[in-house]
XYZ file of C-alpha atoms in Angstrom:
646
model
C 44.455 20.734 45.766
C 42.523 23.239 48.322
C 43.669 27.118 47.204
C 45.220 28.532 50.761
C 43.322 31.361 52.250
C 44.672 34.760 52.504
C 46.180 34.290 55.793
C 47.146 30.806 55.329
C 49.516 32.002 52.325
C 50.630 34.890 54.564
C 52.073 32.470 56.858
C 53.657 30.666 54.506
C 55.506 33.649 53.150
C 59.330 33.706 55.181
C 59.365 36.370 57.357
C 61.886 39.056 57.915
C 62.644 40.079 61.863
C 64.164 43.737 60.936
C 62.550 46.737 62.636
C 63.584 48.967 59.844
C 60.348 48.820 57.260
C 60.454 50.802 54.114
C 57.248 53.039 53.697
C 56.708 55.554 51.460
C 56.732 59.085 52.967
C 53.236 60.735 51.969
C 51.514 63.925 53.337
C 49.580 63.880 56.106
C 49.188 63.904 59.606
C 51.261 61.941 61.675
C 49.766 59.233 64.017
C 49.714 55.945 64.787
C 47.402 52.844 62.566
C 45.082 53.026 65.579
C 44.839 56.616 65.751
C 44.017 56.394 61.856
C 41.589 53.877 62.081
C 39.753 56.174 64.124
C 40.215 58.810 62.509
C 39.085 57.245 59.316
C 35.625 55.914 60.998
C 34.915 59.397 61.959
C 35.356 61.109 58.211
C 33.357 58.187 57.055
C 30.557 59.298 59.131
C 30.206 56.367 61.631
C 28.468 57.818 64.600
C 27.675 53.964 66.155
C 30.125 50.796 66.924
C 29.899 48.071 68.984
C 32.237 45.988 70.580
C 34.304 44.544 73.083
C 38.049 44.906 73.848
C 40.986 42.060 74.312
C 45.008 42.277 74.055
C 45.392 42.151 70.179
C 42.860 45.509 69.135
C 43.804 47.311 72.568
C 45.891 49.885 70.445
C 42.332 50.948 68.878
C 40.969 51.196 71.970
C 43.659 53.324 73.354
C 42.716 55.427 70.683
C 39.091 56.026 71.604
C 38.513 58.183 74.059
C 36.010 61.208 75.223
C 36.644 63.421 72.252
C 36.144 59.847 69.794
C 32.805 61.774 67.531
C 31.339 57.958 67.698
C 29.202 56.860 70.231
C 30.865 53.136 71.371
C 28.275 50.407 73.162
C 30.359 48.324 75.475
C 28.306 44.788 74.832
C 29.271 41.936 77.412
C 29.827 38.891 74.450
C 31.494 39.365 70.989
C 28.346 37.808 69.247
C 26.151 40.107 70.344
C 28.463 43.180 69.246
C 27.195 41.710 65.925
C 23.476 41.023 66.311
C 23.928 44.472 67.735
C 25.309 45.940 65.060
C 22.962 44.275 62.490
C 19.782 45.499 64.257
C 21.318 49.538 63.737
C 22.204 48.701 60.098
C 18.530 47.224 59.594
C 16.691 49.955 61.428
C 18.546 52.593 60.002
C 20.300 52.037 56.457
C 23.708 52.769 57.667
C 26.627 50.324 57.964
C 27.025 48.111 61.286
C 30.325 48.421 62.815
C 31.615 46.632 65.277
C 35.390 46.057 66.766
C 36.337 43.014 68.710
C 39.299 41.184 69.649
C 41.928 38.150 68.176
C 41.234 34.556 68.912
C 37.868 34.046 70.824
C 36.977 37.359 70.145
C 36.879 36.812 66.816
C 35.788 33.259 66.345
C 32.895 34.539 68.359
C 32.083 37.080 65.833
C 31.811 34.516 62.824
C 27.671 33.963 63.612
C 26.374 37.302 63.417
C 29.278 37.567 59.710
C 27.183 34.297 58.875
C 23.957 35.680 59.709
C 24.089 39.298 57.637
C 25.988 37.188 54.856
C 22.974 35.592 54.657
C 20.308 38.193 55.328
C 22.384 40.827 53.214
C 22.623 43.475 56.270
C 25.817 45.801 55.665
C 28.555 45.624 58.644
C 31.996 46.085 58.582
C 33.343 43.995 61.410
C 37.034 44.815 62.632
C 39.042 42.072 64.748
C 42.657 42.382 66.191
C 45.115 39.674 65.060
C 48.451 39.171 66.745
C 51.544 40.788 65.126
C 53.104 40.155 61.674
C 56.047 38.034 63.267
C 53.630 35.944 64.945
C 50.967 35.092 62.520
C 51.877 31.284 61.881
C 53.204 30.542 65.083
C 50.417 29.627 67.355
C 50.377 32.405 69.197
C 48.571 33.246 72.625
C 44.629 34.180 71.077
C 45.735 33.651 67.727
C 42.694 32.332 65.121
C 43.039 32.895 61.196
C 39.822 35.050 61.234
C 40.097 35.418 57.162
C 40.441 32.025 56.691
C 37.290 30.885 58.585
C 35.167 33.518 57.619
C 35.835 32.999 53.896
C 32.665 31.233 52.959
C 30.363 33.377 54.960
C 32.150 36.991 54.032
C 31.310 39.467 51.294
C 35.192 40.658 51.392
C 38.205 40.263 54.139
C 41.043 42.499 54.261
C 44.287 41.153 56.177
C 46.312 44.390 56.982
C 49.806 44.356 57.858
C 50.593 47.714 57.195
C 49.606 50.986 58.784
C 49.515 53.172 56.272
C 47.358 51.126 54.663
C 44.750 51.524 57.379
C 42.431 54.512 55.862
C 42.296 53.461 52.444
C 41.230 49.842 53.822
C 38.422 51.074 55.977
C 37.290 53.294 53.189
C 37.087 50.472 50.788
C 35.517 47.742 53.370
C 32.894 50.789 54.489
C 31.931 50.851 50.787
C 32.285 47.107 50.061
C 29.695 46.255 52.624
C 26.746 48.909 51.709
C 27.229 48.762 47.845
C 25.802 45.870 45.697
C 24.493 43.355 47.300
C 24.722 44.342 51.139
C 26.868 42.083 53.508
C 29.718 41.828 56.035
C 33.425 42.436 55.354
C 36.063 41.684 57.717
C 39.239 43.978 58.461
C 41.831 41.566 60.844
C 43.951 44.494 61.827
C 47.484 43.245 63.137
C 48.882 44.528 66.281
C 52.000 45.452 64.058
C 49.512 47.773 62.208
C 48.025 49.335 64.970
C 51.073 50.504 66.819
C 52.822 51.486 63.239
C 53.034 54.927 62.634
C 51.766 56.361 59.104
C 50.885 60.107 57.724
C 47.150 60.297 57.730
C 45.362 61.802 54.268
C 41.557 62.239 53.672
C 39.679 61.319 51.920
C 41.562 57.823 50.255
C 41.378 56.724 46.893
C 39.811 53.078 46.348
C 41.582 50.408 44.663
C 39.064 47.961 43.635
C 39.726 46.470 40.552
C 36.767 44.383 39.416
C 34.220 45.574 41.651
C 31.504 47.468 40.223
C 28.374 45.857 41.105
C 25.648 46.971 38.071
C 22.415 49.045 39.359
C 20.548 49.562 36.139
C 19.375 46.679 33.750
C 21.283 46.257 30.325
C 19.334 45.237 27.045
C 16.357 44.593 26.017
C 15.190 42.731 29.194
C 12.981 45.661 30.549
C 10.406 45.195 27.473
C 10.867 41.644 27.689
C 9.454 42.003 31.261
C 7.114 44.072 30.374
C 5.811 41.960 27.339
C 5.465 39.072 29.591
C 3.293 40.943 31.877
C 0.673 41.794 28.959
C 0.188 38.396 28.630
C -0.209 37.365 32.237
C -3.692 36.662 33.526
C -2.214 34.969 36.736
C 0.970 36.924 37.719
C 2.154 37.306 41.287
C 4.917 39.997 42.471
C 7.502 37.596 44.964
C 9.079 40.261 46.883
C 12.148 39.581 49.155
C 14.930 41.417 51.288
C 16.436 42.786 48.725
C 13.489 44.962 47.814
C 13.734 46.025 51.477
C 17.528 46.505 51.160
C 16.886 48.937 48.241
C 14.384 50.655 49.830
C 11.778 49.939 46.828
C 8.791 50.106 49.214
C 7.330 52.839 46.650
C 8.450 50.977 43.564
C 7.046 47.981 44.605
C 3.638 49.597 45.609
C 3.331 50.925 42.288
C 4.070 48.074 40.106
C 1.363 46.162 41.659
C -0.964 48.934 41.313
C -0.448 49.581 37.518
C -0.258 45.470 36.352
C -2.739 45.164 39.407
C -0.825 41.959 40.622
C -0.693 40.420 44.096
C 2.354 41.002 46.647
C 3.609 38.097 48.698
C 6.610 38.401 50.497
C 9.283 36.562 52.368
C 10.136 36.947 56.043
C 12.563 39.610 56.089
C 10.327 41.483 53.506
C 7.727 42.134 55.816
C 6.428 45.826 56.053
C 7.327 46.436 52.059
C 3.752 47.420 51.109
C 1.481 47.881 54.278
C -0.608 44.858 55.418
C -3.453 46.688 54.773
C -3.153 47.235 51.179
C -5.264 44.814 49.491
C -2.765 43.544 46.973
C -0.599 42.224 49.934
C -1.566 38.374 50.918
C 1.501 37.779 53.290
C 3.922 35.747 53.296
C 4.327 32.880 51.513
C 5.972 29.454 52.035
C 6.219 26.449 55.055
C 4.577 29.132 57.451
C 2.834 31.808 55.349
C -0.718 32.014 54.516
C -2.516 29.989 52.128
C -3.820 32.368 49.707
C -0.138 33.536 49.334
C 1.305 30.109 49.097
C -1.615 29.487 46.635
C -1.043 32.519 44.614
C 2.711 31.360 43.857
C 1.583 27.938 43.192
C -1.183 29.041 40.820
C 0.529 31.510 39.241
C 1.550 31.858 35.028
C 3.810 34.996 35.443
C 6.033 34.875 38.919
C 8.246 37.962 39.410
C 10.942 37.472 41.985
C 11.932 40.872 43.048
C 14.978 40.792 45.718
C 14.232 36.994 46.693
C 16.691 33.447 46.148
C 14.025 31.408 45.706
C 14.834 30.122 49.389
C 13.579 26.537 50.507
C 11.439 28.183 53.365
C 9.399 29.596 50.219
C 9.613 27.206 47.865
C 9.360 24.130 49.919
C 10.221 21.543 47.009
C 11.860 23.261 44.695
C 10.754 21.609 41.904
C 7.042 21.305 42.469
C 7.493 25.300 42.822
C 5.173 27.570 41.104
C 5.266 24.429 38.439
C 3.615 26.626 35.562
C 5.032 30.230 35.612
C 6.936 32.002 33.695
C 9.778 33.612 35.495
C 11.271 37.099 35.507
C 14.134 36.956 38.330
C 15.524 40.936 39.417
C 18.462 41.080 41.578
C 21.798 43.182 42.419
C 23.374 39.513 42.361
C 24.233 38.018 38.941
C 25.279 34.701 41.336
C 21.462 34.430 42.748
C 20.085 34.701 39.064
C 19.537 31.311 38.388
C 20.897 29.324 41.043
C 17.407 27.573 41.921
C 14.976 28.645 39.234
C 15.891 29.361 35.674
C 14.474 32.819 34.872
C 12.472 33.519 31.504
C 14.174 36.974 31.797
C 16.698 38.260 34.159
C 17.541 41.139 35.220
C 20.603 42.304 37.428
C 20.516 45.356 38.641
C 19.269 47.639 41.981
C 15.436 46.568 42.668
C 14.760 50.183 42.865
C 16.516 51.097 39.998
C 15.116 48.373 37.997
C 11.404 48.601 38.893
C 11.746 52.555 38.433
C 12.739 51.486 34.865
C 10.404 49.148 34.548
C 7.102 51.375 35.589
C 7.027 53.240 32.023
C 7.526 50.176 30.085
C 4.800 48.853 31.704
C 2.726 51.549 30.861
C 3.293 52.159 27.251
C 2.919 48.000 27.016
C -0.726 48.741 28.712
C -1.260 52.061 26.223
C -1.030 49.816 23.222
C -2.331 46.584 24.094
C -4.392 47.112 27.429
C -4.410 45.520 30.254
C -5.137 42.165 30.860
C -8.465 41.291 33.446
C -7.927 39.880 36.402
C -10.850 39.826 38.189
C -11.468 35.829 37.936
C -7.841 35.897 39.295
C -8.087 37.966 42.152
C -12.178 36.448 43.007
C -9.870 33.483 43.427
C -7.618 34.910 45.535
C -9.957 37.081 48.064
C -11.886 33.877 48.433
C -8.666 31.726 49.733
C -7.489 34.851 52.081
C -10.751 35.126 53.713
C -11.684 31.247 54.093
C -8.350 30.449 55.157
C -7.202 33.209 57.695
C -4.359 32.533 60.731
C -6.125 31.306 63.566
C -5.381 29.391 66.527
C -6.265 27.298 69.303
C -7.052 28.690 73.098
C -5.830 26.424 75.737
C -8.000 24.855 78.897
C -8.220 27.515 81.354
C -5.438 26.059 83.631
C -4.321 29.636 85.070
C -1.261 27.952 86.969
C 0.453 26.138 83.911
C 0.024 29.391 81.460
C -2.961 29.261 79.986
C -2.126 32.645 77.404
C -2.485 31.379 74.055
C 1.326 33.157 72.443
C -0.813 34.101 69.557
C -3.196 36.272 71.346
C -0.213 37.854 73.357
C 1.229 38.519 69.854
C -1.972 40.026 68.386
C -2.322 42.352 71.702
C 1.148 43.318 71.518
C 0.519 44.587 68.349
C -3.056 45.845 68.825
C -1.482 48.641 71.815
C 1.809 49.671 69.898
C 2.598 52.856 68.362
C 2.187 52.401 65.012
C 6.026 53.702 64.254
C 6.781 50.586 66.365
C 10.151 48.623 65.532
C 9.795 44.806 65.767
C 12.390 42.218 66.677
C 12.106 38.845 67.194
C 14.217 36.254 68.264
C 13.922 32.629 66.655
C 11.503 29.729 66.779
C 7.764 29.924 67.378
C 7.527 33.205 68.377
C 9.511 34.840 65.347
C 6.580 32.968 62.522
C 3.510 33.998 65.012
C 5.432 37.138 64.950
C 5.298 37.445 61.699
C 2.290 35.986 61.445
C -0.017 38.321 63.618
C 1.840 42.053 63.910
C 0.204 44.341 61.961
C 3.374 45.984 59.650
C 2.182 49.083 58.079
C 5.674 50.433 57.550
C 8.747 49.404 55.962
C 12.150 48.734 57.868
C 9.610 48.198 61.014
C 10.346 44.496 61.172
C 14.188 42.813 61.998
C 14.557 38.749 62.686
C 17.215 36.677 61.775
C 16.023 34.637 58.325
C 18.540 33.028 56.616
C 20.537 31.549 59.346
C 17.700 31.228 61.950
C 19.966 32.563 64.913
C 18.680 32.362 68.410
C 20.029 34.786 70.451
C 19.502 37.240 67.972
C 17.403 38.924 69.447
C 17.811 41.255 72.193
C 21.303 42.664 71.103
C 19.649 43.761 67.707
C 16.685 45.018 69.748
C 19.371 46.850 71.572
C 21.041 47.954 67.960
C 17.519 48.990 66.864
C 17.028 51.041 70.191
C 20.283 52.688 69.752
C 19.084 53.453 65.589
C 16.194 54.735 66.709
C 17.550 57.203 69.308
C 20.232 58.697 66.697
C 17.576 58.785 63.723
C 14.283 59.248 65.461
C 15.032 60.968 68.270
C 13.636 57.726 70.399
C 10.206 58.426 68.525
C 10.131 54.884 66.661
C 10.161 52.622 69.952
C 11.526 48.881 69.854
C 9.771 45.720 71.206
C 11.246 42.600 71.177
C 8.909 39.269 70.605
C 11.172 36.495 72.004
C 10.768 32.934 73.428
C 12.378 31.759 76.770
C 14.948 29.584 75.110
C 15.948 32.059 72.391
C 16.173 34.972 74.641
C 18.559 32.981 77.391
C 21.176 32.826 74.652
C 22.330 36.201 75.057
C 20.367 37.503 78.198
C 23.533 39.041 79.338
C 23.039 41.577 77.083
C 20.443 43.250 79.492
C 23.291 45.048 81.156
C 24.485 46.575 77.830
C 20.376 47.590 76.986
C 20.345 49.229 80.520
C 23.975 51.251 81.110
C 23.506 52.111 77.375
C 20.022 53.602 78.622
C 18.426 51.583 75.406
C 14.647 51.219 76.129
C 13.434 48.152 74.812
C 10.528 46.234 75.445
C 10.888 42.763 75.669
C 7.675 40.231 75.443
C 9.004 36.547 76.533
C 6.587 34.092 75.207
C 8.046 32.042 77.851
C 6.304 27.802 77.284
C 9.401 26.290 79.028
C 10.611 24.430 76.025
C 12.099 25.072 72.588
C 8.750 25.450 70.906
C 9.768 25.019 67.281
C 11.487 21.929 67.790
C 9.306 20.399 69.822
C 6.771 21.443 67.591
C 8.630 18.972 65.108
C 9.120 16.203 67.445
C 5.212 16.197 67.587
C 4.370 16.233 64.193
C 6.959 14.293 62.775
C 8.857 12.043 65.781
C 5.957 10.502 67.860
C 5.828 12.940 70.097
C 9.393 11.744 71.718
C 10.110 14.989 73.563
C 13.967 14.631 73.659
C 15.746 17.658 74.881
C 13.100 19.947 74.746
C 11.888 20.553 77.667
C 13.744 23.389 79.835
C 11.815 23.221 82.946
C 12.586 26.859 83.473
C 8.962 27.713 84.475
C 6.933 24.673 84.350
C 4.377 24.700 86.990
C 3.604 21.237 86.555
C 6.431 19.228 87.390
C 5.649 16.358 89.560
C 7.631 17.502 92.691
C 5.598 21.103 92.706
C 2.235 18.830 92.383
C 3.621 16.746 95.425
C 3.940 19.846 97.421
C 7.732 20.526 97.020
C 8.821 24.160 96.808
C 8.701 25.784 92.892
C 11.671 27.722 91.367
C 11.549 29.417 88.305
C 15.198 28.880 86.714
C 15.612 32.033 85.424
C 13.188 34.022 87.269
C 12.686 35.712 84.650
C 11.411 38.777 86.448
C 14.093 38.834 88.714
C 17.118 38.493 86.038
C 15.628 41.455 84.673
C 15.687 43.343 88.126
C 18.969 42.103 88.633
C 20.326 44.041 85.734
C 18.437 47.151 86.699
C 15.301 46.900 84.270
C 11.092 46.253 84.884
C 10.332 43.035 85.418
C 6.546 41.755 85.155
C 4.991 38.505 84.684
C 1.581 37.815 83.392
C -0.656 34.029 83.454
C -4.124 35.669 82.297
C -5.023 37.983 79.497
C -6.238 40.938 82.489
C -2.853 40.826 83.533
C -1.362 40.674 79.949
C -3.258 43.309 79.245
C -2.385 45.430 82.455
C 1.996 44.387 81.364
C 1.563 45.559 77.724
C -0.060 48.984 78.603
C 2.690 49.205 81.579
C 5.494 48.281 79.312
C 4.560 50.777 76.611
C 4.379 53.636 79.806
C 8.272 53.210 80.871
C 10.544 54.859 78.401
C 13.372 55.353 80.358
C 14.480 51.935 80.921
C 14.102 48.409 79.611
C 10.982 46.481 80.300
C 10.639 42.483 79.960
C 7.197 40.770 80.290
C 7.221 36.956 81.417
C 4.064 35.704 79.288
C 3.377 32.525 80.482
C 1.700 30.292 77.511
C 0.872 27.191 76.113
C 3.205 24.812 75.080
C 1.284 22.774 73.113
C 0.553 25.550 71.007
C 1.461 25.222 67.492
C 2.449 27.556 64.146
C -0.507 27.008 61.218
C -0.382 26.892 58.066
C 2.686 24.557 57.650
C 4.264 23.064 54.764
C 6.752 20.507 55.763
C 10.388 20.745 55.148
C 11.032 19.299 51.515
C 7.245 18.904 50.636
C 5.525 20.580 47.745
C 3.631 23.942 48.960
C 0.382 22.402 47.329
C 0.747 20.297 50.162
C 0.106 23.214 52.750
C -1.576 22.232 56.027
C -4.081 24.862 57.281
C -5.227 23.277 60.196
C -4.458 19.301 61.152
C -6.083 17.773 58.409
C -6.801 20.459 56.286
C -4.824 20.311 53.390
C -6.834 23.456 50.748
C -4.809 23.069 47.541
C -4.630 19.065 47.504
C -7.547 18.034 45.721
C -10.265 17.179 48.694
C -9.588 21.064 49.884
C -10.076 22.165 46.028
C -13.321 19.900 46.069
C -14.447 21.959 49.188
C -13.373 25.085 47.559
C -15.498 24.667 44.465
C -18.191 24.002 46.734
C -17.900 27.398 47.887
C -17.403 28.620 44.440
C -13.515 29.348 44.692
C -11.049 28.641 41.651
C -13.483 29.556 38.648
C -12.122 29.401 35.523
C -9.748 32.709 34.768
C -11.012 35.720 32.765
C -8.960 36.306 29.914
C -10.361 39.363 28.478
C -8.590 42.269 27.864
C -9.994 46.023 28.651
C-alpha cells in the first residue's frame, strides 16, 4: 500500500469549521503570516526573489511593497521564476527564492524544483495553496504541490498555521543551502497568510535528524591517501559538488601535490582553469578523448562531488573497468549507488580534500611519490592528437553558412575574461562547453541533470541580476542558446529588459532541434521527423520558387519588440562586427541571430548506453578501440607505465 503524501493525509484528517483557533500567545510583534513571511525573508538576508502573483499568495504580495528591503523581478511565466532563480543561486552562492501562486502556478514551478534537485542548486520556492477548509475539496486553482513535488524535493513544508511562518522559512532557508544543496518547497495556505501571529527573531530550528556530516569520520582519510601512494594511473573525477563547495583551491592543490589529471563533468566546468595543464576537460558521451581515456585507463579514480552519471560513464559497467575507487560526497545516498567505492568518504568536498592535503603529504614524506611521467606522456599525446575540431560548411551565404563552433570559439575569444556563461540545451550547450575558454570558477551555468530547454535566458536573467548585486555589473552575462531552446521561454525578454538586466544573447539559430536531429542522423536513417522548425530556413522550396520569405520568429524583430538590440549575422565579418557590438551595449539586452549550419554535428561522441572505449572522434574514428590504439602506437602513444618511485 502507497504511504499518502503530506497533503494527501492532511485532507484526510476531518476538519473543524470554527473561527475560534487556539494559539499560543508569544512575544512579538503583531502582524499578519504574510507580513511575517516578509519580514522573515528580510532578517534572513534575501535581497533577490522572483516570481509571479495569482489569488492564493496575493496576501504576500499585499505585503510587499516600496519599503520591502528585497529587490522582487516580476517574470512573465512561473517556470522561469525558477530558472531565474537558479541562475542567481549559481552565480552567486546565495539561496534562489522565488514566490508563485496555487494550482498552475505551482504545477508550473515543478521543472525548475526538478532541475536544481538534480543539479544541487539551493532555492527555496514558496507557492500559495487555497485555505485549510478547502484543501480536499477541489477547489478553484487547487493542486497538492507537496504531493507532486515529493520525488524531485530536498524538503516540503505544508503550513497551516501562521505563527508557524518564521520558524518555517528559517528552517527551509537553511534546508536548501546546507548539505547537499537543493530545492525545498513552502505551500503557504491562504488561511496562513491572512492569520495573525506575534512576530520573534531570530527562530529556533526544529530539525530532528538533520545534520548533514562535513568532515570525514575514521580512518578513511589515510586509506585515501595510502591508495594514492600506490597509484601510477590515478585520475581526479571532479563534479558539481566540488563547485557547490567552492573547492576550486582544494581541488587545484590535490592535483598538484599527487600530480594527477582533472577531468570534470558539465556543471564542473571552470573548477581548475582550462589552462592548467592537469585539466583534460570533460569527460564522457561528449567530452574529449584524452579525458574519456584517462578515466578508462585509469588504476586509482577519485570521484570528488560527481554520481557517477550515465552522461560520464556511458555503460556503467564497462566504466573505468580497472580502478580502484575512492568516492567523496556530502551525500551518504550517492555513495555507492552506481559504483562501489574502495573507500568512501561523506563529508563537504572542501572540508574533506582540506583534510586530505596533509595526509597526502606525510604519505609522500615517507614513501615518495610515485612517477608518472609514462602516465601523463600518455596522456599529452591523446590531448594533442585528438583535439575538438569541426567541420566548415560550403560557402552558401543565404542558408547560414557560420559553422556554430566557430561562433562559439569567437564568442569566447572577445569576452571579458570575468564573463558569466549560460547556455540553454542541445547542441549549443556541449559546443558550449566544448569551445569557451573557462578560466574561472562559478563562470559557467547550464542545466545538466535534467537537460531543460528553456533554461536559459531566465537564468541568464538570474545571473545578470547576481552579477549586478555582487559585482557591481562588472562580471557580464552571455547567453549561448539555440533557436528551439531559446523560444521556450522567449517571453522572458520583457522581464531581462524592464528589470534593466543586460544580457547578451548568441542564438545559434539552424532552424531545427539540433541535438535530436543530430540523433535521427546517426542512429534513425536520417528520418527527420519533427525536427525541422522552418523558423529561418532560407531554403524552403516556395522561397526557391520565388515566393515571399518570413522568418517565424524574426528573431531580430521579437527582440525589438520587447525593447532590446536585435542583430543578425550569415558571415563571420558580420559575426564578428555583432559580437564586438554586443559586448559595446551595457545598458540593455542584446540578441545576435547567428545563422549556421544544420548539418553540423557535436564530436567526440559516445553513444547512449555504449562503453566510453567506444568513443567516436570523428565518423570513423574510434582511438581507444583497438585499430585507433594500433594507430596510436604508431605514433608512440600508450608506452608501458613507469613505476618508479622518486
Amino acid at each position: 500500500m502507497a504511504t499518502p503524501t503530506p497533503l494527501q493525509a492532511f485532507s484526510a484528517v476531518p476538519k473543524t469549521h470554527g473561527t475560534n483557533e487556539k494559539q499560543t500567545i508569544v512575544d512579538g510583534e503583531k502582524m499578519t503570516g504574510a507580513q511575517a513571511l516578509v519580514r522573515a525573508l528580510e532578517d534572513l538576508g534575501v535581497q533577490d526573489v522572483f516570481g509571479l502573483p495569482g489569488g492564493a499568495i496575493l496576501p504576500v504580495y499585499d505585503a510587499i511593497n516600496e519599503d520591502t528591503k528585497f529587490r522582487f523581478t516580476l517574470v512573465r511565466h512561473e517556470q522561469a521564476a525558477g530558472h531565474a532563480a537558479e541562475g542567481y543561486a549559481v552565480a552567486t552562492g546565495r539561496v534562489g527564492v522565488c514566490i508563485v501562486t496555487s494550482g498552475p502556478g505551482a504545477t508550473n514551478m515543478i521543472t525548475p524544483i526538478a532541475d536544481a534537485n538534480m543539479d544541487s542548486v539551493p532555492l527555496v520556492v514558496i507557492t500559495g495553496q487555497v485555505g485549510v477548509n478547502a484543501i480536499g475539496t477541489d477547489a478553484f486553482q487547487e493542486a497538492d504541490i507537496v504531493g507532486a513535488t515529493y520525488p524531485v524535493v530536498k524538503h516540503s513544508y505544508l503550513v497551516t498555521r501562521a505563527q508557524d511562518i518564521p520558524r518555517v522559512i528559517t528552517e527551509a532557508h537553511y534546508i536548501a543551502r546546507s548539505g547537499r544543496p537543493g530545492p525545498v518547497v513552502v505551500d503557504l495556505t491562504k488561511t496562513a497568510q491572512v492569520g495573525e501571529m506575534y512576530y520573534s527573531w531570530p527562530q529556533r530550528m526544529i530539525l530532528p535528524g538533520y545534520n548533514p556530516t562535513t568532515k570525514a569520520h575514521g580512518r578513511v582519510l589515510s586509506d585515501a591517501a595510502k591508495l594514492f601512494a600506490k597509484s601510477y594511473r590515478p585520475v581526479l573525477y571532479v563534479g558539481g559538488g566540488a563547485m557547490r563547495s567552492n573547492a576550486s583551491a582544494e581541488v587545484a592543490e590535490l592535483a598538484e601535490i599527487t600530480g594527477a589529471p582533472i577531468v570534470t563533468t558539465l556543471p564542473a566546468q571552470g573548477i581548475v582553469p582550462d589552462s592548467d595543464p592537469h585539466n583534460l576537460g570533460m569527460l564522457g558521451m561528449h567530452g574529449t578523448v584524452a579525458a574519456t581515456a584517462a578515466a578508462q585507463k585509469c588504476d586509482l579514480l577519485v570521484a570528488i562531488g560527481a554520481r557517477f552519471d550515465d552522461r560520464v560513464t556511458g555503460r556503467l559497467d564497462a566504466f573505468a573497468p580497472g580502478a580502484r575507487v575512492i568516492h567523496i560526497d556530502i551525500d551518504p545516498a550517492e555513495i555507492g549507488k552506481n559504483r562501489a567505492p574502495d573507500v568512501p568518504i561523506v563529508g563537504d568536498v572542501a572540508t574533506v580534500l582540506h583534510d586530505l592535503i596533509p595526509e597526502i603529504r606525510r604519505s609522500q614524506a615517507i614513501g615518495g611519490k610515485p612517477n608518472l611521467k609514462a602516465w601523463w606522456e600518455e596522456l599529452d599525446a591523446l590531448r594533442e592528437r585528438y583535439t575538438i575540431d569541426y567541420d566548415e560548411p560550403e560557402d552558401q551565404p543565404t542558408d547560414g553558412s557560420l559553422s556554430p563552433q566557430w561562433v562559439v570559439k569567437e564568442l569566447s575569444a572577445q569576452a571579458d575574461p570575468s564573463t558569466i556563461w549560460v547556455a540553454g540545451v542541445g547542441q549549443h550547450q556541449m559546443w558550449a562547453a566544448q569551445l569557451v575558454d573557462f578560466e574561472k570558477p562559478h563562470s559557467w551555468i547550464s542545466s545538466g541533470g535534467l537537460g531543460t530547454m528553456g533554461f536559459g535566458l531566465p537564468a541568464a536573467i538570474g545571473a545578470s541580476i547576481g552579477s549586478a548585486r555582487d559585482f557591481d555589473g562588472k562580471k557580464p552575462v552571455w547567453l549561448i542558446d539555440g533557436d528551439g531552446s531559446f523560444q521556450m521561454c522567449s517571453e522572458e525578454l520583457a522581464t531581462a529588459f524592464l528589470d534593466h538586466a543586460p544580457v547578451k544573447i548568441a542564438i545559434l539559430n539552424n532552424s531545427v532541434y539540433g541535438m535530436v536531429r543530430q540523433w535521427q542522423t546517426l542512429f534513425y536513417k536520417q528520418h527527420y521527423s519533427a525536427t525541422n522548425l522552418l523558423d529561418g530556413d532560407m531554403k524552403e522550396p516556395e522561397v526557391e520558387a520565388g515566393g515571399e520569405f518570413f522568418d517565424v520568429p524574426d528573431f531580430v524583430k521579437l527582440a525589438e519588440a520587447y525593447g532590446c538590440v536585435g542583430m543578425r549575422a550569415f558571415t563571420e565579418d558580420e559575426a564578428v562586427e555583432c559580437i564586438r557590438r554586443a559586448n559595446e551595449i551595457n545598458d540593455r539586452p542584446v540578441l545576435i541571430d547567428f545563422r549556421v549550419w544544420k548539418d553540423a554535428m557535436v564530436w567526440p561522441m559516445v553513444a547512449a548506453g555504449d562503453a566510453n572505449d567506444n568513443v567516436t572522434y570523428r565518423p570513423g574514428v574510434k582511438p581507444l578501440m583497438p585499430q585507433g590504439l594500433a594507430a596510436q602506437a604508431a605514433d608512440g602513444i600508450g608506452a608501458p607505465t613507469d613505476v618508479a618511485s622518486v
